[in-house]
Coordinates of C-alpha atoms in Angstrom, one line a residue:
X1 CA 105.3 -52.0 12.1
X2 CA 107.7 -49.6 10.4
X3 CA 108.3 -46.0 11.7
X4 CA 106.5 -44.4 8.8
X5 CA 103.5 -46.6 9.2
X6 CA 103.3 -45.8 12.9
X7 CA 103.5 -42.0 12.2
X8 CA 100.7 -42.2 9.6
X9 CA 98.4 -44.1 12.0
X10 CA 99.0 -41.6 14.8
X11 CA 98.3 -38.7 12.5
X12 CA 95.1 -40.3 11.2
X13 CA 93.9 -41.1 14.7
X14 CA 94.5 -37.5 15.9
X15 CA 92.6 -36.0 13.0
X16 CA 89.6 -38.4 13.4
X17 CA 89.4 -37.7 17.1
X18 CA 89.5 -34.0 16.6
X19 CA 86.7 -34.1 13.9
X20 CA 84.6 -36.4 16.0
X21 CA 84.6 -34.4 19.2
X22 CA 81.2 -32.7 19.8
X23 CA 81.5 -31.8 23.5
X24 CA 81.3 -28.3 24.8
X25 CA 82.8 -26.5 27.8
X26 CA 80.1 -26.3 30.5
X27 CA 81.6 -23.1 31.9
X28 CA 81.3 -21.2 28.7
X29 CA 78.8 -23.1 26.6
X30 CA 81.2 -23.1 23.6
X31 CA 82.5 -25.9 21.5
X32 CA 85.6 -23.8 20.6
X33 CA 87.2 -20.7 21.9
X34 CA 87.3 -18.0 19.2
X35 CA 90.8 -16.9 18.2
X36 CA 91.9 -13.3 18.2
X37 CA 90.8 -10.8 20.7
X38 CA 92.3 -7.6 19.3
X39 CA 90.6 -4.4 20.8
X40 CA 88.5 -2.1 18.7
X41 CA 90.6 0.8 17.5
X42 CA 90.0 4.1 15.7
X43 CA 89.7 3.6 11.9
X44 CA 91.9 6.5 10.8
X45 CA 93.8 7.3 7.6
X46 CA 96.8 9.5 7.0
X47 CA 94.3 12.3 6.2
X48 CA 92.4 12.1 9.5
X49 CA 94.8 14.3 11.5
X50 CA 94.5 17.0 8.9
X51 CA 90.7 17.0 9.3
X52 CA 90.8 17.3 13.0
X53 CA 93.4 20.0 12.7
X54 CA 91.0 22.0 10.6
X55 CA 88.3 21.6 13.2
X56 CA 90.7 22.7 16.0
X57 CA 92.0 25.7 13.9
X58 CA 88.5 26.8 13.1
X59 CA 87.6 26.5 16.8
X60 CA 90.5 28.7 17.8
X61 CA 89.6 31.4 15.2
X62 CA 85.8 31.1 16.0
X63 CA 85.0 30.2 12.4
X64 CA 81.7 28.6 11.6
X65 CA 81.0 26.5 8.5
X66 CA 77.5 26.3 7.0
X67 CA 75.4 23.1 7.4
X68 CA 76.1 20.4 4.9
X69 CA 74.3 17.2 3.9
X70 CA 75.7 14.1 2.2
X71 CA 73.9 12.5 -0.7
X72 CA 74.7 9.3 -2.6
X73 CA 78.3 8.5 -3.3
X74 CA 77.8 5.3 -5.3
X75 CA 80.0 2.6 -6.6
X76 CA 80.1 3.3 -10.4
X77 CA 83.1 1.1 -11.2
X78 CA 80.9 -1.8 -12.5
X79 CA 83.3 -4.3 -11.0
X80 CA 81.5 -7.3 -9.7
X81 CA 82.7 -10.8 -8.6
X82 CA 80.1 -13.6 -8.7
X83 CA 81.5 -15.2 -5.6
X84 CA 82.4 -12.2 -3.4
X85 CA 80.1 -9.5 -4.7
X86 CA 81.1 -5.9 -5.3
X87 CA 84.8 -5.2 -5.4
X88 CA 84.7 -1.8 -3.7
X89 CA 82.8 -0.5 -0.7
X90 CA 79.1 0.5 -0.9
X91 CA 79.5 2.8 2.2
X92 CA 81.3 5.7 0.7
X93 CA 78.5 8.1 1.8
X94 CA 79.1 7.1 5.4
X95 CA 82.8 7.7 4.9
X96 CA 82.0 11.3 3.8
X97 CA 79.7 11.8 6.8
X98 CA 82.5 10.7 9.2
X99 CA 85.0 12.8 7.4
X100 CA 82.9 16.0 7.6
X101 CA 82.2 15.3 11.3
X102 CA 86.0 14.9 11.9
X103 CA 86.4 18.3 10.3
X104 CA 83.8 19.9 12.6
X105 CA 81.4 20.8 9.8
X106 CA 77.8 20.8 11.0
X107 CA 75.6 18.2 9.2
X108 CA 72.0 17.4 8.7
X109 CA 70.7 13.9 8.0
X110 CA 69.3 13.2 4.6
X111 CA 70.3 9.5 4.0
X112 CA 68.0 7.7 6.4
X113 CA 64.9 9.6 7.4
X114 CA 62.9 6.6 8.4
X115 CA 62.7 7.3 12.2
X116 CA 62.3 11.1 11.7
X117 CA 59.5 10.7 9.3
X118 CA 57.7 8.2 11.5
X119 CA 58.0 10.5 14.5
X120 CA 56.9 13.5 12.6
X121 CA 53.8 11.6 11.4
X122 CA 53.0 10.6 15.0
X123 CA 53.6 14.1 16.3
X124 CA 51.3 15.5 13.6
X125 CA 48.6 13.0 14.6
X126 CA 49.0 14.2 18.2
X127 CA 49.9 10.7 19.5
X128 CA 53.6 11.2 20.2
X129 CA 54.7 12.4 23.6
X130 CA 58.1 13.0 25.3
X131 CA 56.5 12.0 28.6
X132 CA 54.3 9.1 27.6
X133 CA 51.8 7.5 30.0
X134 CA 50.4 4.0 30.3
X135 CA 47.0 2.7 29.5
X136 CA 44.0 4.1 31.5
X137 CA 46.2 7.0 32.7
X138 CA 45.9 10.7 32.0
X139 CA 47.4 11.4 28.5
X140 CA 50.8 13.1 28.6
X141 CA 51.7 16.3 26.7
X142 CA 52.0 15.7 23.0
X143 CA 55.0 16.8 21.0
X144 CA 54.2 20.0 19.0
X145 CA 54.8 20.2 15.2
X146 CA 56.2 23.7 14.4
X147 CA 56.7 25.3 11.0
X148 CA 60.4 25.6 10.2
X149 CA 61.7 23.3 12.9
X150 CA 63.8 21.1 10.6
X151 CA 67.3 22.4 9.9
X152 CA 68.2 22.8 6.2
X153 CA 71.5 22.3 4.4
X154 CA 73.4 25.1 2.6
X155 CA 75.4 22.7 0.4
X156 CA 75.4 18.9 -0.1
X157 CA 78.1 16.5 -1.2
X158 CA 77.5 13.8 -3.9
X159 CA 79.6 11.8 -6.3
X160 CA 80.8 8.3 -6.9
X161 CA 83.7 5.8 -7.0
X162 CA 84.4 5.9 -10.7
X163 CA 87.6 3.9 -11.4
X164 CA 89.1 0.6 -10.3
X165 CA 92.0 -0.4 -12.5
X166 CA 93.7 -3.7 -11.9
X167 CA 97.4 -4.4 -12.3
X168 CA 98.5 -1.1 -13.8
X169 CA 102.0 -2.4 -13.1
X170 CA 103.4 -5.8 -12.0
X171 CA 106.9 -7.3 -11.5
X172 CA 108.3 -10.4 -10.1
X173 CA 111.1 -13.0 -10.2
X174 CA 112.0 -16.5 -9.2
X175 CA 115.4 -18.1 -8.4
X176 CA 116.0 -21.9 -8.1
X177 CA 119.3 -23.4 -7.0
X178 CA 120.3 -27.0 -6.8
X179 CA 123.0 -29.6 -7.8
X180 CA 122.6 -31.9 -10.7
X181 CA 122.5 -34.9 -8.3
X182 CA 118.8 -35.8 -7.8
X183 CA 119.4 -36.5 -4.1
X184 CA 121.0 -33.1 -3.4
X185 CA 118.8 -30.4 -1.9
X186 CA 117.1 -27.9 -4.2
X187 CA 116.0 -24.4 -3.1
X188 CA 113.6 -21.8 -4.6
X189 CA 113.1 -18.2 -3.8
X190 CA 110.6 -15.9 -5.6
X191 CA 108.6 -12.7 -5.2
X192 CA 106.1 -10.6 -7.0
X193 CA 104.6 -7.1 -6.8
X194 CA 101.6 -5.5 -8.4
X195 CA 99.9 -2.0 -8.3
X196 CA 96.3 -1.1 -8.9
X197 CA 94.4 2.2 -8.3
X198 CA 91.0 3.5 -7.4
X199 CA 89.5 6.9 -8.1
X200 CA 86.6 9.1 -7.0
X201 CA 84.8 12.1 -8.3
X202 CA 82.9 14.4 -5.9
X203 CA 80.9 17.6 -6.3
X204 CA 79.6 20.2 -3.9
X205 CA 76.1 21.4 -4.8
X206 CA 74.3 24.5 -3.6
X207 CA 71.1 23.2 -1.9
X208 CA 69.2 26.4 -2.9
X209 CA 70.2 27.1 -6.4
X210 CA 71.3 23.5 -7.3
X211 CA 74.5 25.0 -8.8
X212 CA 77.6 22.8 -8.7
X213 CA 80.0 25.1 -6.8
X214 CA 83.1 22.8 -6.6
X215 CA 84.4 19.5 -7.9
X216 CA 87.1 17.1 -6.8
X217 CA 88.7 14.1 -8.5
X218 CA 91.4 12.1 -6.8
X219 CA 93.0 8.7 -7.3
X220 CA 95.0 6.5 -5.0
X221 CA 97.3 3.6 -5.9
X222 CA 97.0 0.3 -4.0
X223 CA 100.1 -2.0 -3.7
X224 CA 100.3 -5.7 -3.1
X225 CA 103.3 -8.0 -2.7
X226 CA 104.1 -11.7 -2.3
X227 CA 107.3 -13.5 -1.3
X228 CA 107.8 -17.3 -1.7
X229 CA 110.6 -19.7 -0.6
X230 CA 111.0 -23.5 -0.7
X231 CA 113.4 -26.4 -0.2
X232 CA 113.2 -29.8 -1.7
X233 CA 115.4 -32.7 -0.7
X234 CA 115.5 -36.5 -0.5
X235 CA 116.4 -38.1 2.9
X236 CA 117.1 -41.8 2.7
X237 CA 114.6 -42.4 -0.1
X238 CA 111.9 -40.1 1.4
X239 CA 111.1 -36.9 -0.5
X240 CA 110.7 -33.7 1.6
X241 CA 109.2 -30.6 0.0
X242 CA 109.1 -27.6 2.4
X243 CA 107.7 -24.2 1.2
X244 CA 106.4 -21.0 2.7
X245 CA 105.7 -17.4 1.9
X246 CA 104.1 -14.2 2.8
X247 CA 101.7 -11.9 1.0
X248 CA 100.2 -8.5 1.8
X249 CA 97.7 -6.2 0.0
X250 CA 97.0 -2.6 1.0
X251 CA 93.4 -2.4 2.1
X252 CA 91.4 -1.1 -0.9
X253 CA 88.4 0.1 1.1
X254 CA 90.7 2.0 3.4
X255 CA 92.1 3.6 0.3
X256 CA 88.6 4.7 -0.7
X257 CA 88.2 6.3 2.8
X258 CA 91.4 8.2 2.3
X259 CA 90.2 9.5 -1.0
X260 CA 86.9 10.7 0.5
X261 CA 88.8 12.4 3.3
X262 CA 91.1 14.1 0.8
X263 CA 88.1 15.6 -1.1
X264 CA 86.3 16.5 2.2
X265 CA 89.5 18.3 3.4
X266 CA 89.4 20.6 0.4
X267 CA 85.7 21.4 0.9
X268 CA 86.0 22.0 4.6
X269 CA 89.1 24.2 4.2
X270 CA 87.2 26.3 1.6
X271 CA 84.1 26.6 3.8
X272 CA 86.2 27.7 6.8
X273 CA 88.4 30.0 4.7
X274 CA 91.5 28.1 5.7
X275 CA 92.8 27.1 2.3
X276 CA 96.2 28.4 3.4
X277 CA 96.3 26.3 6.5
X278 CA 99.3 24.1 7.3
X279 CA 97.0 21.2 8.5
X280 CA 97.8 19.1 5.5
X281 CA 101.5 18.2 5.3
X282 CA 103.2 18.6 1.9
X283 CA 103.7 14.8 1.7
X284 CA 99.9 14.5 1.5
X285 CA 99.6 16.9 -1.5
X286 CA 102.1 15.2 -3.8
X287 CA 100.8 15.0 -7.4
X288 CA 97.3 16.2 -6.4
X289 CA 97.5 19.7 -8.1
X290 CA 94.2 20.2 -9.9
X291 CA 92.4 17.5 -8.0
X292 CA 90.1 20.1 -6.5
X293 CA 88.5 23.0 -8.4
X294 CA 86.2 25.7 -7.2
X295 CA 83.6 26.7 -9.9
X296 CA 81.9 29.5 -8.0
X297 CA 82.8 31.7 -5.1
X298 CA 81.5 30.5 -1.8
X299 CA 80.1 32.8 0.9
X300 CA 82.7 34.0 3.4
X301 CA 82.9 31.9 6.5
X302 CA 80.9 33.1 9.5
X303 CA 82.1 34.0 13.0
X304 CA 81.0 32.0 16.0
X305 CA 79.5 33.7 19.0
X306 CA 81.4 34.6 22.2
X307 CA 80.6 31.3 23.8
X308 CA 80.8 28.7 21.0
X309 CA 79.7 25.2 21.5
X310 CA 82.4 23.0 19.9
X311 CA 83.2 26.2 18.0
X312 CA 81.6 25.3 14.7
X313 CA 78.2 27.1 15.1
X314 CA 77.1 30.1 17.0
X315 CA 74.5 29.4 19.7
X316 CA 71.0 29.2 18.0
X317 CA 68.4 31.8 19.0
X318 CA 65.7 30.7 21.4
X319 CA 63.1 28.6 19.5
X320 CA 59.6 29.9 19.3
X321 CA 57.6 27.0 20.6
X322 CA 53.8 27.2 20.8
X323 CA 51.8 26.0 23.7
X324 CA 51.3 22.2 23.6
X325 CA 48.1 20.7 22.2
X326 CA 45.4 19.8 24.6
X327 CA 45.4 16.1 25.5
X328 CA 43.5 14.1 22.9
X329 CA 40.3 12.5 24.2
X330 CA 38.6 9.4 22.9
X331 CA 36.5 10.2 19.8
X332 CA 38.3 13.5 19.0
X333 CA 39.3 13.8 15.3
X334 CA 43.0 13.7 14.7
X335 CA 44.8 16.7 13.3
X336 CA 45.5 16.7 9.5
X337 CA 49.2 16.9 8.6
X338 CA 48.5 20.0 6.6
X339 CA 46.9 21.9 9.5
X340 CA 49.9 23.1 11.4
X341 CA 49.5 25.2 14.5
X342 CA 49.9 29.0 14.2
X343 CA 53.3 30.4 15.2
X344 CA 53.8 31.5 18.7
X345 CA 53.2 35.1 19.6
X346 CA 55.7 37.3 21.3
X347 CA 53.7 37.2 24.6
X348 CA 53.2 33.5 24.6
X349 CA 54.4 32.1 28.0
X350 CA 55.7 29.0 26.2
X351 CA 58.3 31.1 24.4
X352 CA 61.7 30.6 26.2
X353 CA 63.1 33.6 28.1
X354 CA 66.5 35.2 27.6
X355 CA 68.2 32.8 30.1
X356 CA 67.2 29.6 28.2
X357 CA 70.3 27.3 28.0
X358 CA 71.8 26.6 24.6
X359 CA 71.1 23.4 22.7
X360 CA 73.5 20.5 23.7
X361 CA 75.9 19.6 21.0
X362 CA 78.2 16.5 20.5
X363 CA 81.9 16.7 19.9
X364 CA 82.2 14.3 16.9
X365 CA 85.7 13.2 17.9
X366 CA 85.0 11.9 21.4
X367 CA 81.1 11.7 21.6
X368 CA 81.0 14.1 24.6
X369 CA 78.0 16.3 25.0
X370 CA 78.8 20.0 25.3
X371 CA 75.8 21.8 26.8
X372 CA 77.3 25.3 26.3
X373 CA 76.6 26.3 29.8

């Protein structure tokens, strides 16, 4: 048996044995150990430090921004691949929520109200309790439904991903070197580069008057590159073709996140009154003049109280909570959603006193609860 035949037999045997193995490791219960194992890391962009800088600056100056909500920021590019689906992210609204949270701007939820609506319906029907009891036990106190207990937004942010332009520039080259003798080695070296871009359009809307008070339009270029190399030679009548390469593409969805954060930075700086802040380095503002435009004057930023909680909002006044409903008994009619309880009076014992602690708040950068105490 020749050497080449022996090598071919050994390769075939190893491949077949690998494909035919169906045993698993009894210690782990796995047929194969997954590769990788990189830790979860923060998903930041070059604009993220500027947003957290705004939050820290506003905290130091005791500035408070009004509450914002985020509406739909849809994919309007129309780019769709039949095999892989949409070409750009469908989660731009979540990018905006994260960016506003990094900037320390208070938010109200308007995207997913499923749980809140269900709990409000249960509370209105007097079947929801924060201290529930089991079957055949004395009913626990029901959660009250008070007029004006849901926080409203002063402005909301909406928009869309409006452009995705492929190959706005490309370049490349290839070099092959080899002697005329067919048995002499031949080498090849090549490379290519292409550039595409993605753009967004955002608008800030007054929640009360529905006026568009500011607009922002930004684009970001995405670069990709590829390098290839190869060698071809004939050794003793056997042809050998060896080739390799490397390619890289800047993450397009991370580029969309950077665009959202760029627009949010302008909005947050305006709301805080920190448009002259040095939080955004000049390198991040290259060729972005005119990307943001204020259409109407915004109200001046507020001042936080002497003991701020995360320094974005003053401590809220004590809530006027009425006395809880009496426990529901079997056969009692359930309350109608339109029949809300009357507001609590000044002498109601359920109204919190002056020493009531402030509402706990979460620092959006580290998920720590600040109880303001």
